[in-house]
mmCIF file of C-alpha atoms in Angstrom:
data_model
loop_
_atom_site.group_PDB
_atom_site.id
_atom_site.type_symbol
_atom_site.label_atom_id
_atom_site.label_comp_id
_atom_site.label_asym_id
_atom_site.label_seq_id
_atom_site.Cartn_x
_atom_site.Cartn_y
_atom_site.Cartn_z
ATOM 1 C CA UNK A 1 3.047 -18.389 -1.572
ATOM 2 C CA UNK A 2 4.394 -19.036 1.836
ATOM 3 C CA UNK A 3 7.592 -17.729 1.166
ATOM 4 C CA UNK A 4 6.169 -14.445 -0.278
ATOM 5 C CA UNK A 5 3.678 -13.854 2.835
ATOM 6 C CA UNK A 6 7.399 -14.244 5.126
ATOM 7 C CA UNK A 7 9.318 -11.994 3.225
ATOM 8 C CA UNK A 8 6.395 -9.345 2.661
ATOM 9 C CA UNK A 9 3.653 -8.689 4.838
ATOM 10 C CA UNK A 10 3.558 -11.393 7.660
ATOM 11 C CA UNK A 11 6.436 -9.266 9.801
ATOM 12 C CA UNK A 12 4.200 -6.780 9.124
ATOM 13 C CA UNK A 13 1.380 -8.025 11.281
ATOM 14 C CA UNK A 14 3.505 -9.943 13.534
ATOM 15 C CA UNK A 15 4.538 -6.152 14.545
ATOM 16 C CA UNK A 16 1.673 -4.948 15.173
ATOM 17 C CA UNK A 17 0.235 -7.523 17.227
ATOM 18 C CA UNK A 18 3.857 -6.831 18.958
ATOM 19 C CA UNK A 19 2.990 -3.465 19.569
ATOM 20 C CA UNK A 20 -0.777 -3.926 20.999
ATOM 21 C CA UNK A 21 1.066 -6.331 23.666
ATOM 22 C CA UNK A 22 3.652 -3.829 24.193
ATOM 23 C CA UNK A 23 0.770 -1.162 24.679
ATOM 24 C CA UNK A 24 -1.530 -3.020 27.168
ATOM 25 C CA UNK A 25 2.033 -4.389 29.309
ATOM 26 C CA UNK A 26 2.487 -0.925 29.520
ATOM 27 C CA UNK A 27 -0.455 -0.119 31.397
ATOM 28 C CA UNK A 28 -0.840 -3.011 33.428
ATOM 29 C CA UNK A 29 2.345 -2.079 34.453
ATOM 30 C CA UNK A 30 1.560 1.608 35.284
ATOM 31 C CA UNK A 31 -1.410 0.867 37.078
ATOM 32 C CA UNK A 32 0.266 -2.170 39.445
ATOM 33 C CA UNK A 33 2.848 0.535 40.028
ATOM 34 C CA UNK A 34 0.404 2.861 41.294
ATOM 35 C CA UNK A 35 -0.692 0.018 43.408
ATOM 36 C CA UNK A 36 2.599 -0.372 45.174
ATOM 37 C CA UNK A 37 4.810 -2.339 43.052
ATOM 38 C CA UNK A 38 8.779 -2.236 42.854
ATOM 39 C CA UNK A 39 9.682 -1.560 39.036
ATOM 40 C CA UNK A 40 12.607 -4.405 39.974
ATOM 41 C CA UNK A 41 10.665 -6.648 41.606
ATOM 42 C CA UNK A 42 8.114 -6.791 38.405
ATOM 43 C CA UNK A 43 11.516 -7.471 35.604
ATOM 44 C CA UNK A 44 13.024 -9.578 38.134
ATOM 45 C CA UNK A 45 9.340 -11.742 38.213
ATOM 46 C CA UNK A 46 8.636 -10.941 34.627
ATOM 47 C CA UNK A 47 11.887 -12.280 33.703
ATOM 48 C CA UNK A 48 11.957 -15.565 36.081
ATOM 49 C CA UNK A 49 8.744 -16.098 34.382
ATOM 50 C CA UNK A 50 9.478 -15.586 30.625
ATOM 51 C CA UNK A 51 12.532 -18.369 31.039
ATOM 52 C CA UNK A 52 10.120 -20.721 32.978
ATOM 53 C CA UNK A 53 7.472 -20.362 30.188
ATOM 54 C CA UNK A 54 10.526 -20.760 27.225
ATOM 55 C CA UNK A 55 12.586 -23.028 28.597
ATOM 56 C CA UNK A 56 10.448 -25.951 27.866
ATOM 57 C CA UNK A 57 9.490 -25.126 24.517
ATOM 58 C CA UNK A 58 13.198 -24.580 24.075
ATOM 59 C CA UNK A 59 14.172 -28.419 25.253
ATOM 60 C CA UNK A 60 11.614 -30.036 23.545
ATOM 61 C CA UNK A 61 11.962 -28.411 20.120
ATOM 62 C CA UNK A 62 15.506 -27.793 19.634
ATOM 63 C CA UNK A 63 17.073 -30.252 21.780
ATOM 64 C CA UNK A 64 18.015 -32.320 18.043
ATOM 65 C CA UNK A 65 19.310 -28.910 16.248
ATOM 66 C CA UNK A 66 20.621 -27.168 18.938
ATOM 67 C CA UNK A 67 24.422 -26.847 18.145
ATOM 68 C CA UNK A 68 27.210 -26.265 21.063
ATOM 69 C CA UNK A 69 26.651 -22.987 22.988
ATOM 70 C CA UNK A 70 30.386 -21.241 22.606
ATOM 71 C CA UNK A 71 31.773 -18.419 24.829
ATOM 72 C CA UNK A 72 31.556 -16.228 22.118
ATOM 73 C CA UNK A 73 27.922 -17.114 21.640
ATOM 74 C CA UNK A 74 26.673 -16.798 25.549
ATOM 75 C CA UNK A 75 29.232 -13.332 25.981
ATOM 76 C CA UNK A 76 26.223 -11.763 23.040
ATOM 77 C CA UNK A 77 23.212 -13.548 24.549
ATOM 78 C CA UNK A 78 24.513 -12.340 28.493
ATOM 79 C CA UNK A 79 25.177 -8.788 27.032
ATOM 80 C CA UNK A 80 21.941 -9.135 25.095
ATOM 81 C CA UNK A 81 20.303 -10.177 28.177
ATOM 82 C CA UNK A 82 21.664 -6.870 30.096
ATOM 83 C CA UNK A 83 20.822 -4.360 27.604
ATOM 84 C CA UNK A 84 17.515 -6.024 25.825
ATOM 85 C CA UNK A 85 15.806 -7.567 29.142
ATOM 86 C CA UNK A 86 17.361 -6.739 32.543
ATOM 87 C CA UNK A 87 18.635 -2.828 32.044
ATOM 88 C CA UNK A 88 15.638 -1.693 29.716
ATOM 89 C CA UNK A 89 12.963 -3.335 31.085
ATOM 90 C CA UNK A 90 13.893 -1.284 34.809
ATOM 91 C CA UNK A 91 14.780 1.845 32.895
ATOM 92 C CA UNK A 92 10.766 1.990 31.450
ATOM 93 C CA UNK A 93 9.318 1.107 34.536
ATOM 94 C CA UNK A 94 11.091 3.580 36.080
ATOM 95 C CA UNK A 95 9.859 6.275 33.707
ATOM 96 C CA UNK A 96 6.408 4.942 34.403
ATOM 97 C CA UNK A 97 6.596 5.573 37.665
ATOM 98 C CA UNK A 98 7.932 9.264 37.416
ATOM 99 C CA UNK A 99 6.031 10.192 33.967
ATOM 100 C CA UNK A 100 2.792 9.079 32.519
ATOM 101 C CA UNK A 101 2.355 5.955 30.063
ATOM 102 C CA UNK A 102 0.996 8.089 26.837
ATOM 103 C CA UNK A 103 4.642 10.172 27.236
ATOM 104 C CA UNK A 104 7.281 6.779 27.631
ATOM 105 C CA UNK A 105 5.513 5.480 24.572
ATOM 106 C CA UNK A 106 5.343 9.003 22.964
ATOM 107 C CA UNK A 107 8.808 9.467 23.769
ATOM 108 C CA UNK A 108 10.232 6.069 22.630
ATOM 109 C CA UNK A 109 9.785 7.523 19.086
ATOM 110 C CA UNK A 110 13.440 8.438 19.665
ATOM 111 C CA UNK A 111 14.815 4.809 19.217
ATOM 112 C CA UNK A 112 13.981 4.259 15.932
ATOM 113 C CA UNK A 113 15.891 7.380 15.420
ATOM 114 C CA UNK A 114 18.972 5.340 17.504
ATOM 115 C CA UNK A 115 18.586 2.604 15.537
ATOM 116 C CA UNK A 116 19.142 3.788 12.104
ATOM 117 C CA UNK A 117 22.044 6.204 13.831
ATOM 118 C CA UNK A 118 23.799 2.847 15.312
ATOM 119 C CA UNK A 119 22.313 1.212 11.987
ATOM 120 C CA UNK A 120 24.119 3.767 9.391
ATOM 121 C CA UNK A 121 27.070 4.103 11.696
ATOM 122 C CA UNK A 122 27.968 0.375 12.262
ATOM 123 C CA UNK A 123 27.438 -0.633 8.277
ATOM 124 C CA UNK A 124 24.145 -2.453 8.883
ATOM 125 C CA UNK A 125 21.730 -0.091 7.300
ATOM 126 C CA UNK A 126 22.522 1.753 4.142
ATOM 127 C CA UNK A 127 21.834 5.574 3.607
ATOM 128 C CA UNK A 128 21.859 6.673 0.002
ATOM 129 C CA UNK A 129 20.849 10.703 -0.174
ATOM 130 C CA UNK A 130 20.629 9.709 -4.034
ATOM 131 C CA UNK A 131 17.670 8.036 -3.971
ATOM 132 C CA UNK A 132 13.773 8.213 -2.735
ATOM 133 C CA UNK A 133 14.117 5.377 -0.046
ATOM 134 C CA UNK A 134 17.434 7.723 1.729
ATOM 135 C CA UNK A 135 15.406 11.085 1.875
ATOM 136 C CA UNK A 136 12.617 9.370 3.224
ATOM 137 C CA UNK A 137 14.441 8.056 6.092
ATOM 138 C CA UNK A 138 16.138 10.753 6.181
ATOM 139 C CA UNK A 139 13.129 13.183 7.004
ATOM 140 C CA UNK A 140 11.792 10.398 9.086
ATOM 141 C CA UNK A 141 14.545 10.755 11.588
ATOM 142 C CA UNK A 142 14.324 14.708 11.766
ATOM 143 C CA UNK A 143 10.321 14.002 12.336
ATOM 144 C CA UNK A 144 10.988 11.553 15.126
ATOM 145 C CA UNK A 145 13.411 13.550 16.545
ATOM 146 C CA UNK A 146 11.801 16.634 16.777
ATOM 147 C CA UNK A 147 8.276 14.797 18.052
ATOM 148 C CA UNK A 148 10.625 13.742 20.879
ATOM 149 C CA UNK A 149 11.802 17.028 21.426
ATOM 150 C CA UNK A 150 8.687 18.558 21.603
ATOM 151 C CA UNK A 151 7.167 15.795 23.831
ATOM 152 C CA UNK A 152 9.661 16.919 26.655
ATOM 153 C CA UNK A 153 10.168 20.739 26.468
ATOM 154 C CA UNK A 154 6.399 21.732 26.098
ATOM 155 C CA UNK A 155 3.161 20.219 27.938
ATOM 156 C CA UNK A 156 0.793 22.744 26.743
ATOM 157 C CA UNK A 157 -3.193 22.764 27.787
ATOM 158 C CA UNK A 158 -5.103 19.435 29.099
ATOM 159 C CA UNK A 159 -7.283 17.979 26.043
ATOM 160 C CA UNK A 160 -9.147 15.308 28.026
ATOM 161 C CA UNK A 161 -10.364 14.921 31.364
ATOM 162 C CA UNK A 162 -9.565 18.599 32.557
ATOM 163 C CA UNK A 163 -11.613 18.847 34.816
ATOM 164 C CA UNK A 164 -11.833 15.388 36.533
ATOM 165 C CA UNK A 165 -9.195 13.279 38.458
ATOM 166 C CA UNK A 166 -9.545 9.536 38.794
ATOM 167 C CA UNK A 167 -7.303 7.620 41.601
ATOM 168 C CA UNK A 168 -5.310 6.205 38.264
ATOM 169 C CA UNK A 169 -4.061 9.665 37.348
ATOM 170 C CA UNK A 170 -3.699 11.092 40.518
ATOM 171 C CA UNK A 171 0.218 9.612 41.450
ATOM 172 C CA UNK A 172 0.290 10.939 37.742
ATOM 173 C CA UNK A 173 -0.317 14.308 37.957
ATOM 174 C CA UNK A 174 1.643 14.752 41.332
ATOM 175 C CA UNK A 175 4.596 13.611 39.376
ATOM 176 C CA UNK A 176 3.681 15.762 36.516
ATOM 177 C CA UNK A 177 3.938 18.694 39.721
ATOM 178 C CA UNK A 178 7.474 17.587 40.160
ATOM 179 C CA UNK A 179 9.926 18.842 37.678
ATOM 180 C CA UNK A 180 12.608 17.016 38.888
ATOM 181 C CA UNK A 181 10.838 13.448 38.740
ATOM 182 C CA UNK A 182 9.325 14.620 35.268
ATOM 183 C CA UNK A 183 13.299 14.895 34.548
ATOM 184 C CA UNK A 184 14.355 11.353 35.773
ATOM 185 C CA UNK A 185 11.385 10.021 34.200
ATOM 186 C CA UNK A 186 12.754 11.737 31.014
ATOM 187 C CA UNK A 187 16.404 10.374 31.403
ATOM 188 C CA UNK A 188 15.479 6.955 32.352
ATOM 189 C CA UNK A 189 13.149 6.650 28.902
ATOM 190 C CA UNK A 190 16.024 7.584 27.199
ATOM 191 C CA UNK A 191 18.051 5.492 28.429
ATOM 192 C CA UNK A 192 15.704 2.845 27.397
ATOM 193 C CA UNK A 193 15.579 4.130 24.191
ATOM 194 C CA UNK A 194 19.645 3.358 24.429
ATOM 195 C CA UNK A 195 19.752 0.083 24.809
ATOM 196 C CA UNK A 196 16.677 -0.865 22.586
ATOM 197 C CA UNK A 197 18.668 0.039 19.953
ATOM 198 C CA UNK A 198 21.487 -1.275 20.997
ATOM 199 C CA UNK A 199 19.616 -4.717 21.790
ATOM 200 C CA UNK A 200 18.250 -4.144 18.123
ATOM 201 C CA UNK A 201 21.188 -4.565 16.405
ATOM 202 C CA UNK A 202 23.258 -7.256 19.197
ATOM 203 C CA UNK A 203 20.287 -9.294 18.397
ATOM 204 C CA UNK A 204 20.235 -8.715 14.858
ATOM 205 C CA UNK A 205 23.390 -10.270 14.938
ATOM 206 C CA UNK A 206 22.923 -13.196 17.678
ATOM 207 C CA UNK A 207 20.219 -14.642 15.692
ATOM 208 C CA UNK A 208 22.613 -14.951 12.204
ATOM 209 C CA UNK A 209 25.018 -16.603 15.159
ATOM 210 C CA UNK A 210 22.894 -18.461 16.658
ATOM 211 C CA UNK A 211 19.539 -19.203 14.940
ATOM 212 C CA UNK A 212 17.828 -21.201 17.417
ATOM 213 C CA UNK A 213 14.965 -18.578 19.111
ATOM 214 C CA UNK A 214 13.558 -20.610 21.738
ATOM 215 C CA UNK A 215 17.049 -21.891 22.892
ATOM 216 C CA UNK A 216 18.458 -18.069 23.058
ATOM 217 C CA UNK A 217 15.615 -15.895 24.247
ATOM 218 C CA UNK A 218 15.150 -18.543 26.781
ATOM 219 C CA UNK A 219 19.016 -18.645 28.174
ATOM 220 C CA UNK A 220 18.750 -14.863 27.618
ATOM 221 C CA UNK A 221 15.758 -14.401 30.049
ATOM 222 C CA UNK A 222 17.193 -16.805 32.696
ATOM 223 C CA UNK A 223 20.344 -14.344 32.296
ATOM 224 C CA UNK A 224 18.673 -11.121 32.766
ATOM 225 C CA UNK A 225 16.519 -12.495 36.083
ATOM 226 C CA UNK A 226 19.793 -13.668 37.664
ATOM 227 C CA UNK A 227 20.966 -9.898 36.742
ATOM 228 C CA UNK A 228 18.062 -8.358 38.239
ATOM 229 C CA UNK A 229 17.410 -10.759 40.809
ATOM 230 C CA UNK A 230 21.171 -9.800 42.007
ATOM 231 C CA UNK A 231 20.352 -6.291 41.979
ATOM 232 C CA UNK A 232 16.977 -6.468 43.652
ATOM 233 C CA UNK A 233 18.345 -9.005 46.663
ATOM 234 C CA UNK A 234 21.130 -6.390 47.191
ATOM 235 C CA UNK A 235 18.775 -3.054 47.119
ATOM 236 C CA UNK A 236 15.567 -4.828 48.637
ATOM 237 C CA UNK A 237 16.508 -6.930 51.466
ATOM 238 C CA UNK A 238 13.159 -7.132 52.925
ATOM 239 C CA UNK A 239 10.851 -9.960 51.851
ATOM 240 C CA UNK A 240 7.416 -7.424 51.991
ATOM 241 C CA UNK A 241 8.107 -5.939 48.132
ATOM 242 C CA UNK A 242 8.381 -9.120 46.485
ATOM 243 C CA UNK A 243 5.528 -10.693 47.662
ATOM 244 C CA UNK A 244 2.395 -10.412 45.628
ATOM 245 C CA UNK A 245 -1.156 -11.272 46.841
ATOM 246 C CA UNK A 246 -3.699 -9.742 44.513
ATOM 247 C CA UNK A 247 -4.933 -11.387 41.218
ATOM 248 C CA UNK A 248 -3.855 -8.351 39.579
ATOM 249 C CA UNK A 249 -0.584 -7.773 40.536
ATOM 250 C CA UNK A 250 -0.317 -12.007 39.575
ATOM 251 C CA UNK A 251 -1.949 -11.045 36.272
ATOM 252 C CA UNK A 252 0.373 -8.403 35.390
ATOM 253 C CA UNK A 253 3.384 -10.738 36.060
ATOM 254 C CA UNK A 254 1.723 -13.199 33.770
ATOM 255 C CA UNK A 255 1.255 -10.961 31.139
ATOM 256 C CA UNK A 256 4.566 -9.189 31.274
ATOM 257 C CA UNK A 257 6.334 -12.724 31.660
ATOM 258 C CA UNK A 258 5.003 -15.077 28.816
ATOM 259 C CA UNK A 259 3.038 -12.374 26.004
ATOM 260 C CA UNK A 260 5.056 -9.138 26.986
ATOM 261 C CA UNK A 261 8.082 -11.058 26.863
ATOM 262 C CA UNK A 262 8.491 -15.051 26.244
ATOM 263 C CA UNK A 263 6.263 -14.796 23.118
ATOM 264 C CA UNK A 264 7.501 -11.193 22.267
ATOM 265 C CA UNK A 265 10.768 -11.681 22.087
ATOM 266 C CA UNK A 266 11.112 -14.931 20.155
ATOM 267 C CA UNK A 267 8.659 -13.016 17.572
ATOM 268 C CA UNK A 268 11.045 -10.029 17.185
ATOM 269 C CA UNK A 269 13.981 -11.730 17.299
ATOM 270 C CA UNK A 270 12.117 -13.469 13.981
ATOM 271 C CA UNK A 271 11.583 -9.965 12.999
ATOM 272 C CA UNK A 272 14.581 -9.227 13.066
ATOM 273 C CA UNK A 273 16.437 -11.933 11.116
ATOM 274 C CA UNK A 274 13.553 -11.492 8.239
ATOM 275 C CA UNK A 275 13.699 -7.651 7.850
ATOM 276 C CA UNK A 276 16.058 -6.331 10.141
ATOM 277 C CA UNK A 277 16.754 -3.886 12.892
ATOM 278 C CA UNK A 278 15.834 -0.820 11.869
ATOM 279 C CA UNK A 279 11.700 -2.290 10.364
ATOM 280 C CA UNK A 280 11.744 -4.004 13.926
ATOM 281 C CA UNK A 281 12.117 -0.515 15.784
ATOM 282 C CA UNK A 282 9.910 1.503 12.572
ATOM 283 C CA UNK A 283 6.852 0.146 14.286
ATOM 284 C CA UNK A 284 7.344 1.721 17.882
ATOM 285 C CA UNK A 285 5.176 4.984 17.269
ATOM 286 C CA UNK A 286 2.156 2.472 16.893
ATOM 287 C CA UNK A 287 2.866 1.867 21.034
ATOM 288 C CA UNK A 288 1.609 5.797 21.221
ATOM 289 C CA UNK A 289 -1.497 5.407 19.438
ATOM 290 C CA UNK A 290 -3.028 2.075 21.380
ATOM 291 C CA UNK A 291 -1.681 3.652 25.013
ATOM 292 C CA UNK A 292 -3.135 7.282 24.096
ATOM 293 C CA UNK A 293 -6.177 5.668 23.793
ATOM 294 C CA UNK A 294 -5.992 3.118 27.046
ATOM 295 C CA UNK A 295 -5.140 6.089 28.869
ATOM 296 C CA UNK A 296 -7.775 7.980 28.593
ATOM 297 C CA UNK A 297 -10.607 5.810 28.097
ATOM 298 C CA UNK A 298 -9.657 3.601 31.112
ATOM 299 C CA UNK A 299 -6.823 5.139 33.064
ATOM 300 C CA UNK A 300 -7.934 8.540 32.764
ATOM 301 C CA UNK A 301 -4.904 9.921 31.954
ATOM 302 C CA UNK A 302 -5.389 13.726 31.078
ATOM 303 C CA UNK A 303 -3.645 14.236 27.325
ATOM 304 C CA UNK A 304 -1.958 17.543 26.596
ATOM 305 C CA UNK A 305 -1.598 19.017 23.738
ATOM 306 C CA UNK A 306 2.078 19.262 23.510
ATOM 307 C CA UNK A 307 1.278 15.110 23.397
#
């Protein structure tokens, strides 16, 4: 019976749980942004705090099992630490700060699109035009990939909130103004969209390599903060950004750091090795949904209806 509920419909809800987490990090996130917050001095804290909250559930359960970390093993988990933590954590924060929350998560509908590309084109995902199961991917990809493109050449009219502006939306809408942040907002989702997939399927293969998820997603977040924190030291050389004084800026970090990604990550790396890459990243449109609706029933985000 156990067996059956972990091959069948346990990833299922373990995915979307993933995504409401995903959704509400989001706009904590957007909203401590709008506050004032560096987008690299929240990975560099998220991640210092995601290895802090691992590594001891990574030393006390594994310490028996855990077999000898080889070169070959820490070169996936450091690159998996640049692409899946460090590089595409910045690159959505940084699209939150140009764009709106509703449009990265609308937009991310392009990875699963990614993933079955990298999938298909690497051997790790079969396409078979033959059959029901191929055509339906198939047209899933052209759907995704034209709600993507439709999401960034045309706005259209303001279904919610048209005539009212709340201090949330306001640093919102003036970047809306700006067609040239609208467009860095645009490229630096997409990049993120990149390396998710990318992560995806590293990861997919880490955990056959290495099958020890407290052990790796907890060397692979101490990783990405020395990355970041490298980054940030070089770029932010004054102490004022990185402190933090208000509960929610300290809540966010929390958040971000132990659900958004310590307990995330070991759970889609689990995903992952039970149903693969490409079911992992099938489950990002649900982000849209739960952040359409945070948006505009507490952030007062306007929705359009090119959205």
């Amino acid at each position: 019976m156990m067996g059956s509920c972990l091959g069948g419909g346990l990833p299922v809800v373990v995915m979307l749980c993933l995504n409401v987490v995903a959704a509400v990090m989001v706009s904590l996130v957007k909203v401590a942004m709008n506050g004032g917050m560096n987008p690299l001095v929240i990975v560099t804290l998220q991640q210092l705090t995601a290895s802090v909250f691992l590594a001891p559930i990574a030393f006390f359960k594994e310490r028996k099992s855990r077999p000898k970390l080889t070169l070959e093993i820490f070169a996936y988990i450091f690159v998996s630490a640049a692409l899946g933590a460090a590089l595409r954590q910045y690159m959505i924060f940084v699209a939150l700060g140009y764009t709106t929350a509703t449009f990265v998560t609308a937009f991310s509908n392009i990875a699963p699109v990614l993933t079955f590309l990298l999938a298909v084109a690497t051997r790790s995902e079969a396409l078979n035009l033959k059959s029901r199961t191929g055509m339906a991917k198939l047209a899933g990809t052209l759907v995704s990939l034209g709600g993507a493109m439709v999401l960034t050449l045309y706005k259209g009219v303001a279904l919610t909130h048209a005539g009212a502006m709340s201090p949330h939306s306001q640093p919102a809408a003036e970047a809306a103004v700006s067609r040239g942040k609208w467009t860095l907002g645009t490229v630096a989702i997409l990049g993120n969209c990149v390396c998710l997939s990318c992560w995806f399927l590293l990861h997919g293969r880490l955990a056959n390599k290495y099958p020890h998820v407290y052990s790796c997603n907890a060397l692979m977040s101490m990783l990405s903060f020395l990355q970041v924190a490298a980054v940030g030291l070089c770029t932010q050389r004054s102490i004022t950004p990185w402190i933090i004084t208000s509960k929610f800026q300290i809540l966010t970090v929390l958040y971000a750091g132990i659900v958004g990604c310590g307990v995330s990550f070991v759970l889609v790396t689990w995903c992952i090795d039970k149903r693969g890459a490409v079911f992992v990243a099938a489950f990002i449109p649900v982000v849209q949904i739960i952040v359409s609706v945070i948006d505009f029933s507490i952030l007062h985000e306007q929705l359009y209806l090119g959205r």
